[in-house]
Amino acid sequence: MSYTSNLETPLGNVQITATDQFITSILFSEMLPNNDNTITDLARTQLEAYFSGKLTNFQLPLATNGTAFQQRVWEQVNQILYGSSSFYSTVAEGAGNGRAVRAAASAVGRNTFAIVVPCHRVVGRNGIVTGYRWEPWRKNWLLEFEQQRSR
C-alpha cells in the first residue's frame, strides 16, 4: 500500500510518500490528500524539527533506487555536514570516479528525497549555486538557513 503526507514549509508543500516500511520520496510538490502511516508521520515530524532548527541529521528508512554509482553519490551527499557545502567534483571523487563530475551532478539531480538527502549542499567549483531539481531559490534558502543555524 502507498501512503502520502504533506507538510507546508517556508519553501512550499513537501509531499512525503511511503510504503509500510520505507519512505519512497520526499518532494516539493502539489498537495495531495493525506493518507498517513507511521513512516510518513516519522518523516513529517523530523522535517518539522529540521525547519524549526532542532534537527540537523535525519534518521529515516529511505527506499533509494539507482545505479551503484548513484547510490555512492547519494552516500557522499549524506556525509556533507549541516551548514556546510561541497563541490560536485568532490562528491564524484568520493563516489569513486573523480572524472565523472557530470554523472555525479546528474545523480544529485535525480535525488528524490529533498532536504533529507541534502543535495542542496552541493555547489559548483566556484561556490556558485548551480542547478537544483526544485529551483535554485530553494537551494539558496536551505544553504542560508543551515549556515545561520550552525553558527
N, CA, C and O atoms as a GROMACS GRO file, in nm:
protein
  604
    1MET      N    1   0.084  -0.118   0.000
    1MET     CA    2   0.000   0.000   0.000
    1MET      C    3   0.088   0.124   0.000
    1MET      O    4   0.200   0.121   0.051
    2SER      N    5   0.038   0.232  -0.057
    2SER     CA    6   0.111   0.358  -0.064
    2SER      C    7   0.044   0.461   0.025
    2SER      O    8  -0.078   0.469   0.034
    3TYR      N    9   0.128   0.541   0.091
    3TYR     CA   10   0.080   0.643   0.183
    3TYR      C   11   0.137   0.778   0.141
    3TYR      O   12   0.246   0.786   0.083
    4THR      N   13   0.063   0.883   0.170
    4THR     CA   14   0.105   1.018   0.135
    4THR      C   15   0.077   1.111   0.252
    4THR      O   16  -0.026   1.102   0.319
    5SER      N   17   0.171   1.202   0.275
    5SER     CA   18   0.154   1.305   0.376
    5SER      C   19   0.210   1.434   0.319
    5SER      O   20   0.299   1.432   0.234
    6ASN      N   21   0.158   1.546   0.365
    6ASN     CA   22   0.202   1.677   0.319
    6ASN      C   23   0.248   1.759   0.438
    6ASN      O   24   0.196   1.746   0.548
    7LEU      N   25   0.345   1.844   0.413
    7LEU     CA   26   0.393   1.936   0.515
    7LEU      C   27   0.414   2.071   0.448
    7LEU      O   28   0.492   2.084   0.354
    8GLU      N   29   0.345   2.172   0.498
    8GLU     CA   30   0.365   2.307   0.446
    8GLU      C   31   0.490   2.363   0.513
    8GLU      O   32   0.502   2.363   0.636
    9THR      N   33   0.584   2.411   0.431
    9THR     CA   34   0.712   2.462   0.480
    9THR      C   35   0.731   2.604   0.427
    9THR      O   36   0.654   2.650   0.343
   10PRO      N   37   0.834   2.673   0.474
   10PRO     CA   38   0.864   2.805   0.418
   10PRO      C   39   0.896   2.800   0.268
   10PRO      O   40   0.896   2.904   0.201
   11LEU      N   41   0.922   2.682   0.216
   11LEU     CA   42   0.958   2.666   0.075
   11LEU      C   43   0.844   2.609  -0.008
   11LEU      O   44   0.862   2.579  -0.126
   12GLY      N   45   0.728   2.593   0.051
   12GLY     CA   46   0.614   2.534  -0.019
   12GLY      C   47   0.583   2.397   0.036
   12GLY      O   48   0.642   2.352   0.134
   13ASN      N   49   0.489   2.330  -0.027
   13ASN     CA   50   0.446   2.199   0.020
   13ASN      C   51   0.553   2.093  -0.005
   13ASN      O   52   0.611   2.086  -0.113
   14VAL      N   53   0.577   2.013   0.097
   14VAL     CA   54   0.663   1.896   0.084
   14VAL      C   55   0.571   1.774   0.092
   14VAL      O   56   0.497   1.756   0.188
   15GLN      N   57   0.579   1.693  -0.012
   15GLN     CA   58   0.497   1.574  -0.020
   15GLN      C   59   0.583   1.452   0.014
   15GLN      O   60   0.689   1.430  -0.045
   16ILE      N   61   0.537   1.374   0.110
   16ILE     CA   62   0.608   1.255   0.155
   16ILE      C   63   0.527   1.134   0.110
   16ILE      O   64   0.407   1.126   0.137
   17THR      N   65   0.591   1.040   0.043
   17THR     CA   66   0.524   0.916   0.007
   17THR      C   67   0.600   0.800   0.069
   17THR      O   68   0.722   0.804   0.086
   18ALA      N   69   0.526   0.696   0.102
   18ALA     CA   70   0.587   0.582   0.171
   18ALA      C   71   0.508   0.454   0.147
   18ALA      O   72   0.394   0.455   0.103
   19THR      N   73   0.575   0.345   0.178
   19THR     CA   74   0.511   0.214   0.187
   19THR      C   75   0.496   0.184   0.335
   19THR      O   76   0.512   0.273   0.419
   20ASP      N   77   0.464   0.061   0.368
   20ASP     CA   78   0.455   0.022   0.508
   20ASP      C   79   0.590   0.024   0.578
   20ASP      O   80   0.597   0.031   0.701
   21GLN      N   81   0.699   0.018   0.500
   21GLN     CA   82   0.832   0.008   0.560
   21GLN      C   83   0.928   0.120   0.525
   21GLN      O   84   1.021   0.147   0.602
   22PHE      N   85   0.909   0.187   0.411
   22PHE     CA   86   1.009   0.282   0.363
   22PHE      C   87   0.946   0.411   0.311
   22PHE      O   88   0.832   0.412   0.263
   23ILE      N   89   1.022   0.519   0.322
   23ILE     CA   90   0.989   0.643   0.254
   23ILE      C   91   1.030   0.622   0.108
   23ILE      O   92   1.143   0.581   0.081
   24THR      N   93   0.940   0.650   0.015
   24THR     CA   94   0.972   0.632  -0.126
   24THR      C   95   1.007   0.763  -0.195
   24THR      O   96   1.075   0.763  -0.298
   25SER      N   97   0.961   0.876  -0.140
   25SER     CA   98   1.003   1.006  -0.193
   25SER      C   99   0.965   1.117  -0.096
   25SER      O  100   0.871   1.105  -0.018
   26ILE      N  101   1.042   1.224  -0.104
   26ILE     CA  102   1.013   1.349  -0.034
   26ILE      C  103   1.040   1.459  -0.138
   26ILE      O  104   1.155   1.484  -0.174
   27LEU      N  105   0.933   1.523  -0.183
   27LEU     CA  106   0.943   1.614  -0.296
   27LEU      C  107   0.872   1.745  -0.267
   27LEU      O  108   0.774   1.749  -0.193
   28PHE      N  109   0.922   1.853  -0.324
   28PHE     CA  110   0.845   1.976  -0.328
   28PHE      C  111   0.742   1.954  -0.438
   28PHE      O  112   0.778   1.938  -0.555
   29SER      N  113   0.616   1.955  -0.401
   29SER     CA  114   0.513   1.919  -0.496
   29SER      C  115   0.378   1.972  -0.452
   29SER      O  116   0.364   2.026  -0.342
   30GLU      N  117   0.282   1.957  -0.537
   30GLU     CA  118   0.146   1.998  -0.502
   30GLU      C  119   0.094   1.909  -0.389
   30GLU      O  120   0.140   1.797  -0.369
   31MET      N  121  -0.002   1.961  -0.318
   31MET     CA  122  -0.059   1.888  -0.207
   31MET      C  123  -0.157   1.784  -0.260
   31MET      O  124  -0.244   1.814  -0.341
   32LEU      N  125  -0.141   1.661  -0.212
   32LEU     CA  126  -0.235   1.553  -0.241
   32LEU      C  127  -0.307   1.518  -0.111
   32LEU      O  128  -0.260   1.555  -0.003
   33PRO      N  129  -0.417   1.450  -0.119
   33PRO     CA  130  -0.486   1.410   0.005
   33PRO      C  131  -0.395   1.327   0.096
   33PRO      O  132  -0.321   1.241   0.049
   34ASN      N  133  -0.402   1.355   0.224
   34ASN     CA  134  -0.322   1.280   0.320
   34ASN      C  135  -0.379   1.141   0.340
   34ASN      O  136  -0.500   1.120   0.350
   35ASN      N  137  -0.289   1.047   0.345
   35ASN     CA  138  -0.318   0.907   0.375
   35ASN      C  139  -0.198   0.860   0.455
   35ASN      O  140  -0.115   0.784   0.404
   36ASP      N  141  -0.188   0.904   0.580
   36ASP     CA  142  -0.068   0.886   0.662
   36ASP      C  143  -0.052   0.744   0.715
   36ASP      O  144  -0.147   0.667   0.724
   37ASN      N  145   0.072   0.714   0.748
   37ASN     CA  146   0.103   0.596   0.828
   37ASN      C  147   0.218   0.635   0.921
   37ASN      O  148   0.260   0.750   0.921
   38THR      N  149   0.268   0.541   0.999
   38THR     CA  150   0.372   0.574   1.097
   38THR      C  151   0.500   0.621   1.029
   38THR      O  152   0.573   0.703   1.085
   39ILE      N  153   0.529   0.572   0.909
   39ILE     CA  154   0.651   0.613   0.838
   39ILE      C  155   0.639   0.758   0.789
   39ILE      O  156   0.733   0.836   0.805
   40THR      N  157   0.525   0.795   0.731
   40THR     CA  158   0.508   0.934   0.687
   40THR      C  159   0.503   1.027   0.807
   40THR      O  160   0.552   1.140   0.801
   41ASP      N  161   0.443   0.981   0.917
   41ASP     CA  162   0.440   1.062   1.040
   41ASP      C  163   0.582   1.088   1.090
   41ASP      O  164   0.614   1.200   1.130
   42LEU      N  165   0.666   0.986   1.087
   42LEU     CA  166   0.805   1.000   1.131
   42LEU      C  167   0.878   1.102   1.044
   42LEU      O  168   0.948   1.189   1.096
   43ALA      N  169   0.861   1.093   0.914
   43ALA     CA  170   0.928   1.188   0.823
   43ALA      C  171   0.876   1.329   0.846
   43ALA      O  172   0.955   1.424   0.852
   44ARG      N  173   0.746   1.344   0.860
   44ARG     CA  174   0.690   1.478   0.882
   44ARG      C  175   0.742   1.537   1.014
   44ARG      O  176   0.776   1.655   1.019
   45THR      N  177   0.748   1.456   1.118
   45THR     CA  178   0.799   1.502   1.248
   45THR      C  179   0.944   1.548   1.236
   45THR      O  180   0.981   1.652   1.290
   46GLN      N  181   1.026   1.470   1.166
   46GLN     CA  182   1.168   1.507   1.151
   46GLN      C  183   1.184   1.632   1.065
   46GLN      O  184   1.268   1.716   1.094
   47LEU      N  185   1.104   1.645   0.960
   47LEU     CA  186   1.111   1.765   0.876
   47LEU      C  187   1.066   1.889   0.954
   47LEU      O  188   1.124   1.996   0.940
   48GLU      N  189   0.963   1.875   1.036
   48GLU     CA  190   0.919   1.987   1.121
   48GLU      C  191   1.032   2.029   1.215
   48GLU      O  192   1.057   2.148   1.235
   49ALA      N  193   1.100   1.930   1.273
   49ALA     CA  194   1.212   1.960   1.362
   49ALA      C  195   1.326   2.027   1.287
   49ALA      O  196   1.391   2.117   1.340
   50TYR      N  197   1.351   1.984   1.164
   50TYR     CA  198   1.454   2.047   1.080
   50TYR      C  199   1.421   2.194   1.058
   50TYR      O  200   1.506   2.281   1.080
   51PHE      N  201   1.298   2.224   1.015
   51PHE     CA  202   1.260   2.361   0.986
   51PHE      C  203   1.250   2.448   1.111
   51PHE      O  204   1.254   2.571   1.101
   52SER      N  205   1.236   2.387   1.227
   52SER     CA  206   1.236   2.466   1.350
   52SER      C  207   1.378   2.481   1.406
   52SER      O  208   1.397   2.543   1.511
   53GLY      N  209   1.476   2.425   1.337
   53GLY     CA  210   1.616   2.438   1.378
   53GLY      C  211   1.660   2.340   1.485
   53GLY      O  212   1.766   2.358   1.544
   54LYS      N  213   1.580   2.237   1.511
   54LYS     CA  214   1.610   2.141   1.618
   54LYS      C  215   1.673   2.012   1.568
   54LYS      O  216   1.718   1.931   1.648
   55LEU      N  217   1.677   1.991   1.436
   55LEU     CA  218   1.729   1.866   1.380
   55LEU      C  219   1.825   1.898   1.266
   55LEU      O  220   1.795   1.978   1.178
   56THR      N  221   1.941   1.834   1.269
   56THR     CA  222   2.040   1.855   1.163
   56THR      C  223   2.071   1.727   1.086
   56THR      O  224   2.136   1.731   0.982
   57ASN      N  225   2.024   1.616   1.136
   57ASN     CA  226   2.053   1.485   1.076
   57ASN      C  227   1.926   1.401   1.077
   57ASN      O  228   1.862   1.386   1.181
   58PHE      N  229   1.890   1.348   0.963
   58PHE     CA  230   1.769   1.268   0.953
   58PHE      C  231   1.799   1.120   0.973
   58PHE      O  232   1.904   1.070   0.933
   59GLN      N  233   1.706   1.052   1.036
   59GLN     CA  234   1.713   0.908   1.056
   59GLN      C  235   1.583   0.848   1.004
   59GLN      O  236   1.489   0.826   1.080
   60LEU      N  237   1.579   0.824   0.873
   60LEU     CA  238   1.458   0.775   0.809
   60LEU      C  239   1.489   0.654   0.722
   60LEU      O  240   1.596   0.647   0.662
   61PRO      N  241   1.396   0.560   0.714
   61PRO     CA  242   1.415   0.444   0.626
   61PRO      C  243   1.381   0.482   0.481
   61PRO      O  244   1.264   0.487   0.443
   62LEU      N  245   1.482   0.508   0.402
   62LEU     CA  246   1.463   0.552   0.264
   62LEU      C  247   1.476   0.436   0.166
   62LEU      O  248   1.565   0.352   0.180
   63ALA      N  249   1.388   0.431   0.071
   63ALA     CA  250   1.394   0.331  -0.037
   63ALA      C  251   1.460   0.398  -0.157
   63ALA      O  252   1.392   0.446  -0.248
   64THR      N  253   1.593   0.401  -0.157
   64THR     CA  254   1.665   0.464  -0.267
   64THR      C  255   1.679   0.365  -0.381
   64THR      O  256   1.713   0.248  -0.361
   65ASN      N  257   1.654   0.413  -0.500
   65ASN     CA  258   1.668   0.331  -0.621
   65ASN      C  259   1.759   0.403  -0.718
   65ASN      O  260   1.732   0.516  -0.757
   66GLY      N  261   1.866   0.337  -0.756
   66GLY     CA  262   1.958   0.396  -0.851
   66GLY      C  263   2.071   0.300  -0.880
   66GLY      O  264   2.081   0.193  -0.821
   67THR      N  265   2.156   0.340  -0.973
   67THR     CA  266   2.273   0.259  -1.007
   67THR      C  267   2.370   0.258  -0.888
   67THR      O  268   2.354   0.334  -0.792
   68ALA      N  269   2.468   0.172  -0.896
   68ALA     CA  270   2.568   0.166  -0.790
   68ALA      C  271   2.639   0.300  -0.775
   68ALA      O  272   2.664   0.345  -0.663
   69PHE      N  273   2.672   0.365  -0.886
   69PHE     CA  274   2.738   0.495  -0.880
   69PHE      C  275   2.645   0.599  -0.817
   69PHE      O  276   2.689   0.677  -0.732
   70GLN      N  277   2.519   0.602  -0.858
   70GLN     CA  278   2.424   0.696  -0.798
   70GLN      C  279   2.413   0.675  -0.648
   70GLN      O  280   2.410   0.771  -0.571
   71GLN      N  281   2.407   0.551  -0.606
   71GLN     CA  282   2.399   0.520  -0.463
   71GLN      C  283   2.522   0.574  -0.390
   71GLN      O  284   2.510   0.630  -0.281
   72ARG      N  285   2.641   0.558  -0.450
   72ARG     CA  286   2.764   0.609  -0.388
   72ARG      C  287   2.762   0.762  -0.382
   72ARG      O  288   2.807   0.821  -0.284
   73VAL      N  289   2.709   0.825  -0.487
   73VAL     CA  290   2.699   0.972  -0.486
   73VAL      C  291   2.608   1.015  -0.372
   73VAL      O  292   2.643   1.106  -0.296
   74TRP      N  293   2.492   0.953  -0.359
   74TRP     CA  294   2.399   0.991  -0.252
   74TRP      C  295   2.459   0.966  -0.114
   74TRP      O  296   2.433   1.042  -0.020
   75GLU      N  297   2.540   0.862  -0.101
   75GLU     CA  298   2.610   0.838   0.026
   75GLU      C  299   2.706   0.953   0.055
   75GLU      O  300   2.716   0.999   0.169
   76GLN      N  301   2.778   0.999  -0.048
   76GLN     CA  302   2.869   1.112  -0.031
   76GLN      C  303   2.793   1.238   0.007
   76GLN      O  304   2.836   1.313   0.095
   77VAL      N  305   2.682   1.263  -0.059
   77VAL     CA  306   2.599   1.380  -0.028
   77VAL      C  307   2.553   1.374   0.117
   77VAL      O  308   2.552   1.477   0.186
   78ASN      N  309   2.516   1.257   0.164
   78ASN     CA  310   2.471   1.242   0.303
   78ASN      C  311   2.581   1.271   0.404
   78ASN      O  312   2.552   1.295   0.521
   79GLN      N  313   2.705   1.269   0.361
   79GLN     CA  314   2.816   1.296   0.452
   79GLN      C  315   2.852   1.443   0.462
   79GLN      O  316   2.935   1.481   0.545
   80ILE      N  317   2.791   1.527   0.380
   80ILE     CA  318   2.818   1.671   0.387
   80ILE      C  319   2.748   1.725   0.512
   80ILE      O  320   2.627   1.710   0.529
   81LEU      N  321   2.825   1.785   0.597
   81LEU     CA  322   2.774   1.830   0.726
   81LEU      C  323   2.674   1.944   0.712
   81LEU      O  324   2.684   2.028   0.622
   82TYR      N  325   2.580   1.946   0.803
   82TYR     CA  326   2.481   2.054   0.814
   82TYR      C  327   2.554   2.187   0.822
   82TYR      O  328   2.650   2.202   0.898
   83GLY      N  329   2.510   2.284   0.744
   83GLY     CA  330   2.572   2.416   0.745
   83GLY      C  331   2.693   2.427   0.656
   83GLY      O  332   2.753   2.534   0.645
   84SER      N  333   2.730   2.317   0.590
   84SER     CA  334   2.846   2.315   0.501
   84SER      C  335   2.801   2.291   0.358
   84SER      O  336   2.683   2.267   0.332
   85SER      N  337   2.896   2.297   0.268
   85SER     CA  338   2.868   2.261   0.129
   85SER      C  339   2.990   2.190   0.074
   85SER      O  340   3.097   2.192   0.133
   86SER      N  341   2.971   2.128  -0.041
   86SER     CA  342   3.078   2.058  -0.108
   86SER      C  343   3.062   2.079  -0.258
   86SER      O  344   2.960   2.130  -0.304
   87PHE      N  345   3.162   2.041  -0.332
   87PHE     CA  346   3.162   2.058  -0.477
   87PHE      C  347   3.120   1.928  -0.547
   87PHE      O  348   3.140   1.819  -0.494
   88TYR      N  349   3.063   1.943  -0.665
   88TYR     CA  350   3.027   1.825  -0.743
   88TYR      C  351   3.150   1.739  -0.768
   88TYR      O  352   3.142   1.616  -0.765
   89SER      N  353   3.264   1.801  -0.793
   89SER     CA  354   3.387   1.726  -0.820
   89SER      C  355   3.431   1.647  -0.697
   89SER      O  356   3.480   1.535  -0.710
   90THR      N  357   3.414   1.703  -0.581
   90THR     CA  358   3.449   1.633  -0.457
   90THR      C  359   3.357   1.514  -0.435
   90THR      O  360   3.402   1.406  -0.394
   91VAL      N  361   3.230   1.533  -0.462
   91VAL     CA  362   3.133   1.424  -0.450
   91VAL      C  363   3.169   1.312  -0.548
   91VAL      O  364   3.165   1.194  -0.512
   92ALA      N  365   3.203   1.347  -0.672
   92ALA     CA  366   3.242   1.247  -0.773
   92ALA      C  367   3.365   1.169  -0.728
   92ALA      O  368   3.370   1.047  -0.740
   93GLU      N  369   3.464   1.240  -0.675
   93GLU     CA  370   3.585   1.173  -0.625
   93GLU      C  371   3.551   1.076  -0.513
   93GLU      O  372   3.597   0.962  -0.512
   94GLY      N  373   3.470   1.122  -0.418
   94GLY     CA  374   3.430   1.037  -0.306
   94GLY      C  375   3.349   0.916  -0.349
   94GLY      O  376   3.350   0.813  -0.282
   95ALA      N  377   3.278   0.930  -0.462
   95ALA     CA  378   3.197   0.819  -0.513
   95ALA      C  379   3.281   0.722  -0.597
   95ALA      O  380   3.230   0.622  -0.647
   96GLY      N  381   3.410   0.754  -0.613
   96GLY     CA  382   3.499   0.660  -0.679
   96GLY      C  383   3.540   0.694  -0.821
   96GLY      O  384   3.611   0.616  -0.884
   97ASN      N  385   3.498   0.809  -0.873
   97ASN     CA  386   3.538   0.846  -1.008
   97ASN      C  387   3.542   0.998  -1.020
   97ASN      O  388   3.443   1.062  -1.055
   98GLY      N  389   3.658   1.054  -0.992
   98GLY     CA  390   3.676   1.198  -0.995
   98GLY      C  391   3.654   1.261  -1.131
   98GLY      O  392   3.632   1.382  -1.141
   99ARG      N  393   3.660   1.181  -1.237
   99ARG     CA  394   3.637   1.235  -1.371
   99ARG      C  395   3.489   1.234  -1.409
   99ARG      O  396   3.452   1.286  -1.514
  100ALA      N  397   3.405   1.177  -1.326
  100ALA     CA  398   3.262   1.163  -1.356
  100ALA      C  399   3.180   1.275  -1.290
  100ALA      O  400   3.076   1.250  -1.230
  101VAL      N  401   3.229   1.397  -1.303
  101VAL     CA  402   3.162   1.510  -1.238
  101VAL      C  403   3.021   1.529  -1.293
  101VAL      O  404   2.927   1.552  -1.217
  102ARG      N  405   3.005   1.519  -1.423
  102ARG     CA  406   2.871   1.535  -1.482
  102ARG      C  407   2.778   1.422  -1.438
  102ARG      O  408   2.660   1.446  -1.411
  103ALA      N  409   2.830   1.302  -1.431
  103ALA     CA  410   2.747   1.190  -1.386
  103ALA      C  411   2.708   1.207  -1.238
  103ALA      O  412   2.597   1.174  -1.198
  104ALA      N  413   2.801   1.260  -1.159
  104ALA     CA  414   2.770   1.287  -1.019
  104ALA      C  415   2.664   1.396  -1.008
  104ALA      O  416   2.571   1.385  -0.928
  105ALA      N  417   2.677   1.500  -1.090
  105ALA     CA  418   2.577   1.608  -1.090
  105ALA      C  419   2.440   1.553  -1.132
  105ALA      O  420   2.338   1.593  -1.077
  106SER      N  421   2.440   1.464  -1.228
  106SER     CA  422   2.315   1.403  -1.272
  106SER      C  423   2.253   1.320  -1.159
  106SER      O  424   2.132   1.324  -1.138
  107ALA      N  425   2.335   1.245  -1.088
  107ALA     CA  426   2.285   1.165  -0.975
  107ALA      C  427   2.230   1.256  -0.866
  107ALA      O  428   2.126   1.226  -0.807
  108VAL      N  429   2.298   1.366  -0.839
  108VAL     CA  430   2.249   1.461  -0.740
  108VAL      C  431   2.112   1.512  -0.784
  108VAL      O  432   2.021   1.524  -0.702
  109GLY      N  433   2.096   1.541  -0.912
  109GLY     CA  434   1.970   1.590  -0.965
  109GLY      C  435   1.859   1.486  -0.964
  109GLY      O  436   1.741   1.522  -0.969
  110ARG      N  437   1.893   1.360  -0.957
  110ARG     CA  438   1.792   1.253  -0.956
  110ARG      C  439   1.749   1.216  -0.814
  110ARG      O  440   1.664   1.129  -0.796
  111ASN      N  441   1.806   1.280  -0.716
  111ASN     CA  442   1.769   1.255  -0.578
  111ASN      C  443   1.620   1.284  -0.559
  111ASN      O  444   1.572   1.391  -0.595
  112THR      N  445   1.548   1.189  -0.503
  112THR     CA  446   1.404   1.207  -0.480
  112THR      C  447   1.370   1.225  -0.332
  112THR      O  448   1.256   1.204  -0.290
  113PHE      N  449   1.469   1.265  -0.254
  113PHE     CA  450   1.448   1.286  -0.111
  113PHE      C  451   1.495   1.426  -0.074
  113PHE      O  452   1.599   1.444  -0.011
  114ALA      N  453   1.417   1.526  -0.115
  114ALA     CA  454   1.453   1.666  -0.089
  114ALA      C  455   1.482   1.686   0.058
  114ALA      O  456   1.413   1.632   0.145
  115ILE      N  457   1.583   1.764   0.086
  115ILE     CA  458   1.628   1.804   0.219
  115ILE      C  459   1.692   1.687   0.294
  115ILE      O  460   1.800   1.702   0.349
  116VAL      N  461   1.628   1.572   0.297
  116VAL     CA  462   1.675   1.456   0.374
  116VAL      C  463   1.806   1.403   0.318
  116VAL      O  464   1.899   1.377   0.394
  117VAL      N  465   1.816   1.386   0.187
  117VAL     CA  466   1.944   1.361   0.120
  117VAL      C  467   1.983   1.499   0.068
  117VAL      O  468   1.932   1.544  -0.034
  118PRO      N  469   2.073   1.566   0.139
  118PRO     CA  470   2.092   1.711   0.122
  118PRO      C  471   2.167   1.753  -0.004
  118PRO      O  472   2.276   1.809   0.003
  119CYS      N  473   2.107   1.725  -0.118
  119CYS     CA  474   2.169   1.764  -0.245
  119CYS      C  475   2.181   1.916  -0.258
  119CYS      O  476   2.258   1.965  -0.341
  120HIS      N  477   2.107   1.989  -0.177
  120HIS     CA  478   2.120   2.136  -0.178
  120HIS      C  479   2.257   2.180  -0.130
  120HIS      O  480   2.296   2.295  -0.152
  121ARG      N  481   2.330   2.092  -0.064
  121ARG     CA  482   2.463   2.127  -0.012
  121ARG      C  483   2.574   2.111  -0.115
  121ARG      O  484   2.691   2.136  -0.083
  122VAL      N  485   2.541   2.071  -0.236
  122VAL     CA  486   2.641   2.053  -0.341
  122VAL      C  487   2.635   2.174  -0.434
  122VAL      O  488   2.530   2.207  -0.489
  123VAL      N  489   2.750   2.239  -0.449
  123VAL     CA  490   2.758   2.361  -0.529
  123VAL      C  491   2.867   2.347  -0.635
  123VAL      O  492   2.947   2.253  -0.631
  124GLY      N  493   2.869   2.439  -0.729
  124GLY     CA  494   2.972   2.440  -0.833
  124GLY      C  495   3.108   2.473  -0.776
  124GLY      O  496   3.118   2.528  -0.667
  125ARG      N  497   3.212   2.439  -0.849
  125ARG     CA  498   3.351   2.459  -0.804
  125ARG      C  499   3.378   2.604  -0.764
  125ARG      O  500   3.457   2.629  -0.674
  126ASN      N  501   3.312   2.698  -0.830
  126ASN     CA  502   3.331   2.839  -0.799
  126ASN      C  503   3.248   2.884  -0.678
  126ASN      O  504   3.247   3.002  -0.643
  127GLY      N  505   3.178   2.790  -0.616
  127GLY     CA  506   3.096   2.821  -0.499
  127GLY      C  507   2.959   2.874  -0.532
  127GLY      O  508   2.880   2.906  -0.443
  128ILE      N  509   2.930   2.884  -0.661
  128ILE     CA  510   2.802   2.938  -0.705
  128ILE      C  511   2.697   2.826  -0.704
  128ILE      O  512   2.725   2.712  -0.742
  129VAL      N  513   2.577   2.862  -0.662
  129VAL     CA  514   2.466   2.768  -0.664
  129VAL      C  515   2.432   2.739  -0.809
  129VAL      O  516   2.395   2.828  -0.886
  130THR      N  517   2.446   2.613  -0.846
  130THR     CA  518   2.412   2.572  -0.981
  130THR      C  519   2.313   2.458  -0.973
  130THR      O  520   2.330   2.364  -0.895
  131GLY      N  521   2.211   2.468  -1.052
  131GLY     CA  522   2.113   2.361  -1.061
  131GLY      C  523   2.052   2.320  -0.929
  131GLY      O  524   2.120   2.318  -0.826
  132TYR      N  525   1.929   2.288  -0.933
  132TYR     CA  526   1.860   2.229  -0.820
  132TYR      C  527   1.727   2.183  -0.873
  132TYR      O  528   1.651   2.261  -0.930
  133ARG      N  529   1.699   2.059  -0.854
  133ARG     CA  530   1.577   1.999  -0.907
  133ARG      C  531   1.452   2.079  -0.870
  133ARG      O  532   1.356   2.082  -0.946
  134TRP      N  533   1.455   2.143  -0.755
  134TRP     CA  534   1.337   2.213  -0.705
  134TRP      C  535   1.357   2.364  -0.706
  134TRP      O  536   1.304   2.434  -0.619
  135GLU      N  537   1.430   2.416  -0.800
  135GLU     CA  538   1.455   2.558  -0.823
  135GLU      C  539   1.568   2.612  -0.734
  135GLU      O  540   1.571   2.587  -0.613
  136PRO      N  541   1.659   2.688  -0.795
  136PRO     CA  542   1.775   2.740  -0.722
  136PRO      C  543   1.741   2.827  -0.601
  136PRO      O  544   1.818   2.829  -0.505
  137TRP      N  545   1.631   2.899  -0.603
  137TRP     CA  546   1.597   2.984  -0.488
  137TRP      C  547   1.576   2.899  -0.363
  137TRP      O  548   1.608   2.944  -0.253
  138ARG      N  549   1.524   2.778  -0.378
  138ARG     CA  550   1.508   2.690  -0.262
  138ARG      C  551   1.645   2.644  -0.211
  138ARG      O  552   1.668   2.636  -0.091
  139LYS      N  553   1.734   2.614  -0.303
  139LYS     CA  554   1.868   2.572  -0.265
  139LYS      C  555   1.937   2.683  -0.187
  139LYS      O  556   1.997   2.659  -0.083
  140ASN      N  557   1.929   2.806  -0.238
  140ASN     CA  558   1.987   2.920  -0.167
  140ASN      C  559   1.927   2.935  -0.029
  140ASN      O  560   1.999   2.956   0.069
  141TRP      N  561   1.796   2.924  -0.019
  141TRP     CA  562   1.728   2.938   0.109
  141TRP      C  563   1.778   2.832   0.208
  141TRP      O  564   1.810   2.863   0.322
  142LEU      N  565   1.784   2.707   0.163
  142LEU     CA  566   1.828   2.598   0.251
  142LEU      C  567   1.972   2.617   0.296
  142LEU      O  568   2.003   2.596   0.413
  143LEU      N  569   2.061   2.657   0.205
  143LEU     CA  570   2.201   2.681   0.242
  143LEU      C  571   2.212   2.793   0.346
  143LEU      O  572   2.283   2.778   0.445
  144GLU      N  573   2.142   2.903   0.323
  144GLU     CA  574   2.146   3.015   0.419
  144GLU      C  575   2.085   2.976   0.552
  144GLU      O  576   2.139   3.010   0.658
  145PHE      N  577   1.973   2.906   0.549
  145PHE     CA  578   1.906   2.860   0.670
  145PHE      C  579   2.001   2.776   0.756
  145PHE      O  580   2.014   2.800   0.876
  146GLU      N  581   2.068   2.679   0.693
  146GLU     CA  582   2.158   2.590   0.766
  146GLU      C  583   2.281   2.665   0.816
  146GLU      O  584   2.326   2.642   0.928
  147GLN      N  585   2.336   2.755   0.734
  147GLN     CA  586   2.454   2.830   0.775
  147GLN      C  587   2.424   2.917   0.895
  147GLN      O  588   2.506   2.927   0.987
  148GLN      N  589   2.309   2.981   0.896
  148GLN     CA  590   2.270   3.066   1.010
  148GLN      C  591   2.252   2.983   1.137
  148GLN      O  592   2.289   3.028   1.246
  149ARG      N  593   2.197   2.865   1.124
  149ARG     CA  594   2.169   2.780   1.240
  149ARG      C  595   2.294   2.709   1.294
  149ARG      O  596   2.298   2.668   1.410
  150SER      N  597   2.396   2.696   1.210
  150SER     CA  598   2.514   2.620   1.252
  150SER      C  599   2.620   2.707   1.317
  150SER      O  600   2.723   2.655   1.360
  151ARG      N  601   2.597   2.834   1.326
  151ARG     CA  602   2.697   2.924   1.385
  151ARG      C  603   2.697   2.916   1.535
  151ARG      O  604   2.776   2.986   1.600
   0.00000   0.00000   0.00000
